[in-house]
PDB file of C-alpha atoms in Angstrom:
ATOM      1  CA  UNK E 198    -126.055  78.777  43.999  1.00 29.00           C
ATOM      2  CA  UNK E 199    -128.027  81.230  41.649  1.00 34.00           C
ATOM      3  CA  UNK E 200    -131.219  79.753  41.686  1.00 31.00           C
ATOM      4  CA  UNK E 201    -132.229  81.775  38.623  1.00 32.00           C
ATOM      5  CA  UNK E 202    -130.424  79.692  36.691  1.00 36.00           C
ATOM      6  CA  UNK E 203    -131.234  78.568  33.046  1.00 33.00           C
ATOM      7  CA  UNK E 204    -132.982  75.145  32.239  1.00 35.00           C
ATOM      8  CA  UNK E 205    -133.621  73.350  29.513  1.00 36.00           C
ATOM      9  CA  UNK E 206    -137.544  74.290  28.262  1.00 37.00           C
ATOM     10  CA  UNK E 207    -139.426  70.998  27.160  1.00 43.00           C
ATOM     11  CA  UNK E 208    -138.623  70.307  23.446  1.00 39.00           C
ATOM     12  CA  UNK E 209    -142.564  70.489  23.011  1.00 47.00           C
ATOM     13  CA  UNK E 210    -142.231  73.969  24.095  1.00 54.00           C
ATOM     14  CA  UNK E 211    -139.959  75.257  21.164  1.00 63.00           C
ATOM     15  CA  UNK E 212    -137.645  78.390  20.955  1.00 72.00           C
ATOM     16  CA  UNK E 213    -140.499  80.695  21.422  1.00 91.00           C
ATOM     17  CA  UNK E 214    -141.520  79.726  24.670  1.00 95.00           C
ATOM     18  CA  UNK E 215    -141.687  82.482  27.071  1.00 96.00           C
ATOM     19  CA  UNK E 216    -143.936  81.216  29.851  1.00 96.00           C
ATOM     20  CA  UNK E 217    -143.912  77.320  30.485  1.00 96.00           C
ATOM     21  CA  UNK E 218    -146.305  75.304  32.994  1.00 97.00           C
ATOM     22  CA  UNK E 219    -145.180  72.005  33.436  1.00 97.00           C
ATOM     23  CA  UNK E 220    -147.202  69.224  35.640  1.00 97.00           C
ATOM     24  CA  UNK E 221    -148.248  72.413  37.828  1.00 97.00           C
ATOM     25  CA  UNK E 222    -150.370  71.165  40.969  1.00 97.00           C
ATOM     26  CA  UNK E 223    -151.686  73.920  44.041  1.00 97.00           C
ATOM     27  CA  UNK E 224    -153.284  72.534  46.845  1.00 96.00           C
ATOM     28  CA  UNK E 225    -155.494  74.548  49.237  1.00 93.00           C
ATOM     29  CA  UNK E 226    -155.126  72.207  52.458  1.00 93.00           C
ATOM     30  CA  UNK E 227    -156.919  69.223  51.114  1.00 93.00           C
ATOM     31  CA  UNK E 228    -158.003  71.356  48.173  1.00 95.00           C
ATOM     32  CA  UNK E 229    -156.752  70.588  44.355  1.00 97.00           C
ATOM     33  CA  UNK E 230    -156.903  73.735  42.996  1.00 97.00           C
ATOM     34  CA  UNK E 231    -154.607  73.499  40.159  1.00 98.00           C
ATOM     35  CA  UNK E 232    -154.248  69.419  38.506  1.00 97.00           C
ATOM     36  CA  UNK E 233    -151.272  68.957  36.259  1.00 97.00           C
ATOM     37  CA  UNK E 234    -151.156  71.578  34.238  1.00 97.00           C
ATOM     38  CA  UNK E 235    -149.170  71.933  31.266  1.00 97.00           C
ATOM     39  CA  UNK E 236    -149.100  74.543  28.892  1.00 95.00           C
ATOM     40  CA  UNK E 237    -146.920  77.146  26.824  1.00 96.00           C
ATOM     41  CA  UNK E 238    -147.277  81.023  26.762  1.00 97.00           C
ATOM     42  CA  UNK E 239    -145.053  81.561  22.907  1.00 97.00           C
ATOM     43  CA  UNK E 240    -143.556  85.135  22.435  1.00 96.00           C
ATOM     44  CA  UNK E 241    -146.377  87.498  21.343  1.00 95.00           C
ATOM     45  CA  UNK E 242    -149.304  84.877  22.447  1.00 97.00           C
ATOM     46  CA  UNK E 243    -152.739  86.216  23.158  1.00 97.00           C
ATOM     47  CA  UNK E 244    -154.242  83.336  25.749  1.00 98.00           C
ATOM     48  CA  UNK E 245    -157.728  83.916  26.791  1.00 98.00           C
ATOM     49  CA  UNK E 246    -158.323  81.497  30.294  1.00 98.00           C
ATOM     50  CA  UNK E 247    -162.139  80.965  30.381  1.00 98.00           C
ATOM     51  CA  UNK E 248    -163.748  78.383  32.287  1.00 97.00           C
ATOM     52  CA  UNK E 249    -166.791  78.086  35.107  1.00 96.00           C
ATOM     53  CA  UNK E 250    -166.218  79.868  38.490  1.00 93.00           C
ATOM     54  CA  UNK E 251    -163.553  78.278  41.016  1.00 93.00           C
ATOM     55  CA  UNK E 252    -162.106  76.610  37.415  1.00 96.00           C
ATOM     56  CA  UNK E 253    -158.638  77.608  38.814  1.00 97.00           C
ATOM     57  CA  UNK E 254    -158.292  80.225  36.088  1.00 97.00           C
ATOM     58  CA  UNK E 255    -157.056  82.898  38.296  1.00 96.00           C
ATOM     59  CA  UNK E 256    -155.227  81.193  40.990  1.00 97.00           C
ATOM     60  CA  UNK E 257    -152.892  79.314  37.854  1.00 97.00           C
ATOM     61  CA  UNK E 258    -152.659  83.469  36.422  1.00 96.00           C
ATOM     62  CA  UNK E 259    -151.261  84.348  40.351  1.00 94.00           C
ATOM     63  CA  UNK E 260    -148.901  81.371  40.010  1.00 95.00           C
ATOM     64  CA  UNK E 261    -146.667  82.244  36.654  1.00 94.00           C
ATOM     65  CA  UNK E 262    -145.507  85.399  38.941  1.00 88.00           C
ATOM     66  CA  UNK E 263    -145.427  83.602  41.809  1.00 88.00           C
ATOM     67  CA  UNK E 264    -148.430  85.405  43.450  1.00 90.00           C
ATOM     68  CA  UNK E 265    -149.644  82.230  44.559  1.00 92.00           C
ATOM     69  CA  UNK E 266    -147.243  79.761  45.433  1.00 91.00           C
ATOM     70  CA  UNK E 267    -147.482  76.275  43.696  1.00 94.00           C
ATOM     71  CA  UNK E 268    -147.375  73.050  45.108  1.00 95.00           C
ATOM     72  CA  UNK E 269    -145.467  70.862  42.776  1.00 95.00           C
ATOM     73  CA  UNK E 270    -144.276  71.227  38.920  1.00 95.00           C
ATOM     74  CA  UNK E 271    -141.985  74.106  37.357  1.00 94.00           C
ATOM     75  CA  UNK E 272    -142.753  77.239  35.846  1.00 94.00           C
ATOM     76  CA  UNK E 273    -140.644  79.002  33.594  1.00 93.00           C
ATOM     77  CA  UNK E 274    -140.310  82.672  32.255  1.00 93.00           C
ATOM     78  CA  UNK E 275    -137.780  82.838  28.840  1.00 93.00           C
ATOM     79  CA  UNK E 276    -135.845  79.960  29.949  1.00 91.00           C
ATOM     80  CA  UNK E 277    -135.614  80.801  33.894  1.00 90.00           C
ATOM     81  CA  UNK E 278    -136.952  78.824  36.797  1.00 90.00           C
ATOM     82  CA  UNK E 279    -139.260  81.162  38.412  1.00 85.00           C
ATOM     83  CA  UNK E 280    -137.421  81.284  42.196  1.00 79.00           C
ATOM     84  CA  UNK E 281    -139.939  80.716  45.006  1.00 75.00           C
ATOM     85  CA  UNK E 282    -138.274  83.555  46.861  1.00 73.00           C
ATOM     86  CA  UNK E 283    -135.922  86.610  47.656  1.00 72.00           C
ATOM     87  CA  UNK E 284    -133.630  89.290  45.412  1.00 77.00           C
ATOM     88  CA  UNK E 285    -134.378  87.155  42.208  1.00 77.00           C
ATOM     89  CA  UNK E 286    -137.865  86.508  42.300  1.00 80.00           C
ATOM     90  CA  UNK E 287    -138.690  90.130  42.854  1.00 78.00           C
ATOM     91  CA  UNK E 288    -136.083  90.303  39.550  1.00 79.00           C
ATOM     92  CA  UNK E 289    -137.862  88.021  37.486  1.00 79.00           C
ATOM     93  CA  UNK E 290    -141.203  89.456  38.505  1.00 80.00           C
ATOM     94  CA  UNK E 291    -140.521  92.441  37.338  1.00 86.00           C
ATOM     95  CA  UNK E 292    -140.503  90.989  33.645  1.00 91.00           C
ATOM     96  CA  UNK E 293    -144.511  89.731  34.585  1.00 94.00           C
ATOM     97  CA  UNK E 294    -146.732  92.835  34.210  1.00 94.00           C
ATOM     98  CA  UNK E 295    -149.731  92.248  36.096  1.00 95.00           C
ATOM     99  CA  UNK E 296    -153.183  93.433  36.104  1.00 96.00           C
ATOM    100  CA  UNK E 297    -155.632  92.592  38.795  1.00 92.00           C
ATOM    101  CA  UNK E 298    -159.388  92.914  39.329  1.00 90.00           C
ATOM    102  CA  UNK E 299    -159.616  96.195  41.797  1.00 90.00           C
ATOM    103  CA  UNK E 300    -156.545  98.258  40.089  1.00 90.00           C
ATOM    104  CA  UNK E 301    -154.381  98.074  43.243  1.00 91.00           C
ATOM    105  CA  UNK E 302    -152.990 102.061  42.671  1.00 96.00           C
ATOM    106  CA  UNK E 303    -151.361 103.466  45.404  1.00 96.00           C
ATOM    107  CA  UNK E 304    -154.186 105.790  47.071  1.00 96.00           C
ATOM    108  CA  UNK E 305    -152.016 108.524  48.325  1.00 97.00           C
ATOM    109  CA  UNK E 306    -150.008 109.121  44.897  1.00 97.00           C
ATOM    110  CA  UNK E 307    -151.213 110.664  41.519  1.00 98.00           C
ATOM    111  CA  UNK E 308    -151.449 109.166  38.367  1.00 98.00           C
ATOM    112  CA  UNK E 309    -148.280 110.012  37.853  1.00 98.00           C
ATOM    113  CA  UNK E 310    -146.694 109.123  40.176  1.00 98.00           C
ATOM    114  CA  UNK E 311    -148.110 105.291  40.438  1.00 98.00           C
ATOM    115  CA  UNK E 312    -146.463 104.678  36.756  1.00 98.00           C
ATOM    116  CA  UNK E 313    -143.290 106.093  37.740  1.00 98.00           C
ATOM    117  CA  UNK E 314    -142.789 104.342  40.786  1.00 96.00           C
ATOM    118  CA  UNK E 315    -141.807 100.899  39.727  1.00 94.00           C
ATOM    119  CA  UNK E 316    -139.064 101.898  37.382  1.00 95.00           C
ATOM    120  CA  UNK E 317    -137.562 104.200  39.507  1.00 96.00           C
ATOM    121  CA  UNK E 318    -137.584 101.901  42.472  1.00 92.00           C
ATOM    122  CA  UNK E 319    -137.104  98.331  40.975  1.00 90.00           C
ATOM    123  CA  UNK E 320    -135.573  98.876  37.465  1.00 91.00           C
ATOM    124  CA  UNK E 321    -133.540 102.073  38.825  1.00 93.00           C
ATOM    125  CA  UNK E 322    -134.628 104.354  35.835  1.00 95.00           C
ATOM    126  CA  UNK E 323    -133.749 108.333  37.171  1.00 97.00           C
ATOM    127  CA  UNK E 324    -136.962 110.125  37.299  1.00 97.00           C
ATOM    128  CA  UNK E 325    -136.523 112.165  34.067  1.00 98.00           C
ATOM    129  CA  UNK E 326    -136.730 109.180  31.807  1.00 98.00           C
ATOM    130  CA  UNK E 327    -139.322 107.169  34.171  1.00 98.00           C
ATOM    131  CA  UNK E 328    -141.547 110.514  33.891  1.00 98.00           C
ATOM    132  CA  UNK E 329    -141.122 110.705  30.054  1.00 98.00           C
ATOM    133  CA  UNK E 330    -142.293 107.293  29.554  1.00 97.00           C
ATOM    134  CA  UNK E 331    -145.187 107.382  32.264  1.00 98.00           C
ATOM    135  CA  UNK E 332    -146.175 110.286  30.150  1.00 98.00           C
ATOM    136  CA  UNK E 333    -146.284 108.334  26.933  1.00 98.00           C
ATOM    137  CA  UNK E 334    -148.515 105.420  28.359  1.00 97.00           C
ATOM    138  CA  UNK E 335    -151.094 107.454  29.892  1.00 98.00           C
ATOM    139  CA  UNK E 336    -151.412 108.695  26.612  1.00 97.00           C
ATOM    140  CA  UNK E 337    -150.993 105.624  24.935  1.00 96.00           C
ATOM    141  CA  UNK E 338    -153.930 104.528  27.523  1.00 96.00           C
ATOM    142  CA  UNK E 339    -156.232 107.577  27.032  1.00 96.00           C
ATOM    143  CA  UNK E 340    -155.632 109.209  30.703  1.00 97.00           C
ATOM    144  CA  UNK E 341    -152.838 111.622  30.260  1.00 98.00           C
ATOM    145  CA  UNK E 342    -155.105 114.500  31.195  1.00 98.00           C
ATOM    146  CA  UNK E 343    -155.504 112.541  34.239  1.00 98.00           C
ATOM    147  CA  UNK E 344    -151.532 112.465  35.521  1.00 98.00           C
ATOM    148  CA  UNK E 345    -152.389 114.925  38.548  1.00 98.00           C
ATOM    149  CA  UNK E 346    -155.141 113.562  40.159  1.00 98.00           C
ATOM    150  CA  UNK E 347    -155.625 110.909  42.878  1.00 98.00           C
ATOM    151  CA  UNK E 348    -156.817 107.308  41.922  1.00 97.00           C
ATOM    152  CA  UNK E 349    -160.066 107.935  44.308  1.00 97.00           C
ATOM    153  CA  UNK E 350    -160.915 110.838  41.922  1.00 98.00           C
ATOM    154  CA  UNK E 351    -161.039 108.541  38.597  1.00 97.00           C
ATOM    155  CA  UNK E 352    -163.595 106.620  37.478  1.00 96.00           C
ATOM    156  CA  UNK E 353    -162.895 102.905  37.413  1.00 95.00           C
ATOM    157  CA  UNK E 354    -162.392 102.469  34.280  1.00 96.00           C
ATOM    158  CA  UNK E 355    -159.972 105.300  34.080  1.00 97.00           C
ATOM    159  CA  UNK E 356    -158.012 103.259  37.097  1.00 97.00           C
ATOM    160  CA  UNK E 357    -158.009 100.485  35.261  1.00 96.00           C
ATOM    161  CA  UNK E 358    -155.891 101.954  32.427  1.00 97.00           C
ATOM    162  CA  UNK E 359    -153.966 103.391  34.555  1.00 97.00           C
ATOM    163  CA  UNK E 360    -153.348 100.033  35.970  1.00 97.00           C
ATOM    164  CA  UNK E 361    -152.090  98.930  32.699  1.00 97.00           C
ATOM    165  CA  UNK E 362    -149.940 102.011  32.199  1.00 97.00           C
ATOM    166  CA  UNK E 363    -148.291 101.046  35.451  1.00 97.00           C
ATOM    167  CA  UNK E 364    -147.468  97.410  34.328  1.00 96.00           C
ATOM    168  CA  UNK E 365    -146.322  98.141  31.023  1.00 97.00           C
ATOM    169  CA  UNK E 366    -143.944 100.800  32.561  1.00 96.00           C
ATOM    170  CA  UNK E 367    -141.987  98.154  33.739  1.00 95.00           C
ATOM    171  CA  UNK E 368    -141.377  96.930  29.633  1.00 94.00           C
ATOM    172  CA  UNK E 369    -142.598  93.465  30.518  1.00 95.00           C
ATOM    173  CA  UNK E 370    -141.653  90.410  28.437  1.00 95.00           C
ATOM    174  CA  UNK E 371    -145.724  89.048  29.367  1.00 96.00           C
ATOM    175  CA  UNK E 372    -148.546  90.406  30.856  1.00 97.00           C
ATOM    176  CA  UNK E 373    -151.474  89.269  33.170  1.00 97.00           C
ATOM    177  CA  UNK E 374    -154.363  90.138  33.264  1.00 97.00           C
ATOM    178  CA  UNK E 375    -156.815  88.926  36.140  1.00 96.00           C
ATOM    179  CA  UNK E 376    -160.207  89.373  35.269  1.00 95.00           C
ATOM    180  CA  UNK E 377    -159.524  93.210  34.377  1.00 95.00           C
ATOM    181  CA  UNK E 378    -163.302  94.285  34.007  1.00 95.00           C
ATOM    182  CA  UNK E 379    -164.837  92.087  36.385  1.00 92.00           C
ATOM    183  CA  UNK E 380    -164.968  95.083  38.675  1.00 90.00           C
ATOM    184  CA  UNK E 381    -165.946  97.972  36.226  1.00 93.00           C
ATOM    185  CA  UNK E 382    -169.869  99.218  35.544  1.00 91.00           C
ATOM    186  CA  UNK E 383    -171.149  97.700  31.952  1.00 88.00           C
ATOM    187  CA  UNK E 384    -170.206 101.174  30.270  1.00 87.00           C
ATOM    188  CA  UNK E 385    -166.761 101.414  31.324  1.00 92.00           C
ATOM    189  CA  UNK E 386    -165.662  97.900  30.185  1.00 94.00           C
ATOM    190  CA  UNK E 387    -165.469  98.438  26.682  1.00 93.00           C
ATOM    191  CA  UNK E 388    -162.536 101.574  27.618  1.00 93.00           C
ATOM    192  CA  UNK E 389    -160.604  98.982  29.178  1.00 95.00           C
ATOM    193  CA  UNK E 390    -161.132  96.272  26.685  1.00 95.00           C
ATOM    194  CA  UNK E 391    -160.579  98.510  23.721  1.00 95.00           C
ATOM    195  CA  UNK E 392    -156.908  99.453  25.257  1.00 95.00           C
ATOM    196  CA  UNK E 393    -156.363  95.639  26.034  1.00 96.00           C
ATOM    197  CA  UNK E 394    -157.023  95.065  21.981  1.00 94.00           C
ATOM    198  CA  UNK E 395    -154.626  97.787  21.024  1.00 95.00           C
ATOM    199  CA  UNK E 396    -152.020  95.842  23.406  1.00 94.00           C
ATOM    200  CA  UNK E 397    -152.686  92.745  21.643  1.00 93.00           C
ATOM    201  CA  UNK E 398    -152.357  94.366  18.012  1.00 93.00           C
ATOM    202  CA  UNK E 399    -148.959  95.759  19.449  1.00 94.00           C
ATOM    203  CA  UNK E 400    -147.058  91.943  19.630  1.00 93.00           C
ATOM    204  CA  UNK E 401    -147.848  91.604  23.501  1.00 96.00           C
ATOM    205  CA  UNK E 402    -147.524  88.565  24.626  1.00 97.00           C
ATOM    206  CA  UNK E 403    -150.184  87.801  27.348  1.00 97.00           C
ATOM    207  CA  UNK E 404    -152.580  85.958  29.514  1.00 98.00           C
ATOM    208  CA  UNK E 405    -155.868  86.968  30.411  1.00 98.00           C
ATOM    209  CA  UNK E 406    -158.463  85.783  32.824  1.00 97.00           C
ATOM    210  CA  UNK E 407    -161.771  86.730  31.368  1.00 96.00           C
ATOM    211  CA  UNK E 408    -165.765  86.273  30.931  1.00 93.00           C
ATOM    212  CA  UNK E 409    -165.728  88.342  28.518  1.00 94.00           C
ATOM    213  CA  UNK E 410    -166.112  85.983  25.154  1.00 95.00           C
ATOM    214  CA  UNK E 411    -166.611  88.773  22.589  1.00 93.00           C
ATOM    215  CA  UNK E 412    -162.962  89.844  24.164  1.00 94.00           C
ATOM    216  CA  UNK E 413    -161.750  86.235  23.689  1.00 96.00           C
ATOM    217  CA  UNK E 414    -162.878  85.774  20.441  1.00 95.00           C
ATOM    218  CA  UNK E 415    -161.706  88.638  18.714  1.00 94.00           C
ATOM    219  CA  UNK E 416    -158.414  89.326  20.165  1.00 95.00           C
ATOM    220  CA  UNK E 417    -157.108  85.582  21.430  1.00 96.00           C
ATOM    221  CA  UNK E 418    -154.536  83.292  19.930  1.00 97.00           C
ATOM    222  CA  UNK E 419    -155.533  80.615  21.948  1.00 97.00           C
ATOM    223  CA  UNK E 420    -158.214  79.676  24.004  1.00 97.00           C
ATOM    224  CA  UNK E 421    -157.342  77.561  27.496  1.00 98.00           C
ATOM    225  CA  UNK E 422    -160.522  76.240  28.842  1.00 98.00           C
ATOM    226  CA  UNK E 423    -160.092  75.279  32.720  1.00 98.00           C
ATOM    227  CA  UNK E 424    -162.696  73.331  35.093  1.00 97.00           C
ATOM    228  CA  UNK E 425    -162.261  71.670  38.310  1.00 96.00           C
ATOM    229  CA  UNK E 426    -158.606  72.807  38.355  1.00 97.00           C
ATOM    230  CA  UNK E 427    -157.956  71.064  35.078  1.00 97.00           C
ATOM    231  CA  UNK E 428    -156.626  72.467  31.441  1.00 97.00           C
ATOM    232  CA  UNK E 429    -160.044  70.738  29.768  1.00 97.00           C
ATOM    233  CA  UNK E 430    -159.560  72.035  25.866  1.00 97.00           C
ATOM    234  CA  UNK E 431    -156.919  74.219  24.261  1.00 97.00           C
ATOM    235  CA  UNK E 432    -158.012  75.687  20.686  1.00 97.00           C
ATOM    236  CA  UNK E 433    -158.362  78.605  18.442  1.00 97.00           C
ATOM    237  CA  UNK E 434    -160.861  81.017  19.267  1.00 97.00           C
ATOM    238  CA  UNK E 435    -162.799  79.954  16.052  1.00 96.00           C
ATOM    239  CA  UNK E 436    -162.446  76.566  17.068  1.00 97.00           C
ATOM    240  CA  UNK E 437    -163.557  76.527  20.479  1.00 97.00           C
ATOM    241  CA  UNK E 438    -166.569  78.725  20.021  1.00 96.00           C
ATOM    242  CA  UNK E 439    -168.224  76.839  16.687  1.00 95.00           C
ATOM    243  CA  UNK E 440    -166.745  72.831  17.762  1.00 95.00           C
ATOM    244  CA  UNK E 441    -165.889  72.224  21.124  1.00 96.00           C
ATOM    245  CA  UNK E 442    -164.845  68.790  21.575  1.00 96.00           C
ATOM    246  CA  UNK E 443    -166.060  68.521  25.506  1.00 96.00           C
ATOM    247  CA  UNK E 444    -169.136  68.130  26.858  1.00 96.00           C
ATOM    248  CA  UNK E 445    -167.774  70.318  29.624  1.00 96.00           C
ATOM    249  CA  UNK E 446    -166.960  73.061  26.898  1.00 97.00           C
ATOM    250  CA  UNK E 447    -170.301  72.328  25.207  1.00 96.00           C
ATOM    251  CA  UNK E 448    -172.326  72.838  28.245  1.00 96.00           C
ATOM    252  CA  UNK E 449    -170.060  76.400  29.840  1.00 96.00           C
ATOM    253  CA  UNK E 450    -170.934  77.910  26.293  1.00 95.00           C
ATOM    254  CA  UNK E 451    -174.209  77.226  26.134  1.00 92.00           C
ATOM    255  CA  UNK E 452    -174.591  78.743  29.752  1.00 92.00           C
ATOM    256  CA  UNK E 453    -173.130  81.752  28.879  1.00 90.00           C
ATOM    257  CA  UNK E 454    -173.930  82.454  25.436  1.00 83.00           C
ATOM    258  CA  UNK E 455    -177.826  82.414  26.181  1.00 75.00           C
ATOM    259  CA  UNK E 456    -176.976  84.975  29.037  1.00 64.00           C
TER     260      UNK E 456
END
């Protein structure tokens, strides 16, 4: 049986759905990480996760790809079950771009060579047309003068965008971001950010893990608010930040806007 099969998407989730979370639960031994979740990524979606430490924010981002396994529930990219294993995971993958907190670049290869290397191995591209379009996102990034060198020799928030270069090589249909600037120096987070909001303006659909509210505000759809493993308030950026209807909400913001 092909296990990538397509199923029906919840009627609440509409025919622009592209990632659905439905009655998603991740245990860590005794450990409820992730409580019933259910939510919908629509096509070209900017979702900002924000939420206390240990909210669940990044384990649930691990889990649409399949990073993290889940416990119970479904998850679905554009109308397919994501598989828990094997050929058509890796397949489906593929259509997540993801973006973690320490860049993850292969040490040994250039600049280069890290974008190229997942469409020539997992989408097949030849080299000529992966090289040409690795070529195009550095630029599109800000690093092309970069292509040569080794990841050790760039500054992290040069890695960074390379990191982004590598996942949109793969033409994703979302992308995830994990915290992308949790592990950058103050002056270097704005480089990364600033390419993130160009992604946005470009129709991206995509999920982001942040503590970065300025980010949030300006360039999210939606905001998903998490605590204790639980969704705890969905709204518009303009909504969240001047009315939250939690006291939880009430009481993260005022934490972290005095900071």
């Amino acid at each position: 049986m092909d296990i990538r099969n397509t199923v029906s998407i919840p009627t609440m989730a509409g025919d622009d759905a592209l990632v659905v979370l439905d009655q998603v639960n991740k245990f860590y031994g005794e450990h409820h990480v992730l409580r019933d979740i259910n939510t919908v990524v629509r096509r070209g979606e900017i979702v900002a996760l924000i939420g206390p430490s240990g909210a669940g924010k990044s384990t649930l981002c691990r889990a649409i790809n399949r990073l993290e396994t889940i416990t119970s529930g479904e998850i679905m990219i554009d109308g397919v079950r994501l598989p828990e294993e094997g050929r058509d995971l890796a397949s489906l993958r593929a259509d997540v771009g993801m973006v973690f907190q320490s860049f993850n670049l292969f040490a040994h290869k250039t600049v280069l060579e890290n974008v190229m290397l997942g469409p020539v191995k997992v989408r097949k591209a030849s080299k000529a047309d992966a090289r040409k379009r690795a070529l195009e996102l550095l630029e599109r990034v800000g690093v092309l003068n970069q292509k040569d060198k080794l990841p050790q020799q760039l500054s992290g928030g040069q890695q960074q965008r390379v990191a982004i270069a590598r996942a949109l090589a793969m033409e994703p249909k979302v992308m995830l971001f994990d915290e992308p600037t949790s592990a950058l120096d103050p002056e270097m987070v704005s480089e990364v950010l600033d390419v993130m909001l160009a992604l946005a303006e470009s129709g991206m659909t995509m999920v982001v893990v942040t503590h970065e509210m300025g980010f949030a505000k300006q360039a999210a759809d939606r905001i998903v608010f998490m605590a204790d493993g639980q969704v705890v308030e969905e709204a518009t950026p303009d909504e969240f930040f001047t009315e939250p209807k939690t006291s939880r909400a009430r009481d993260f913001l005022h934490k972290v806007l005095a900071r």
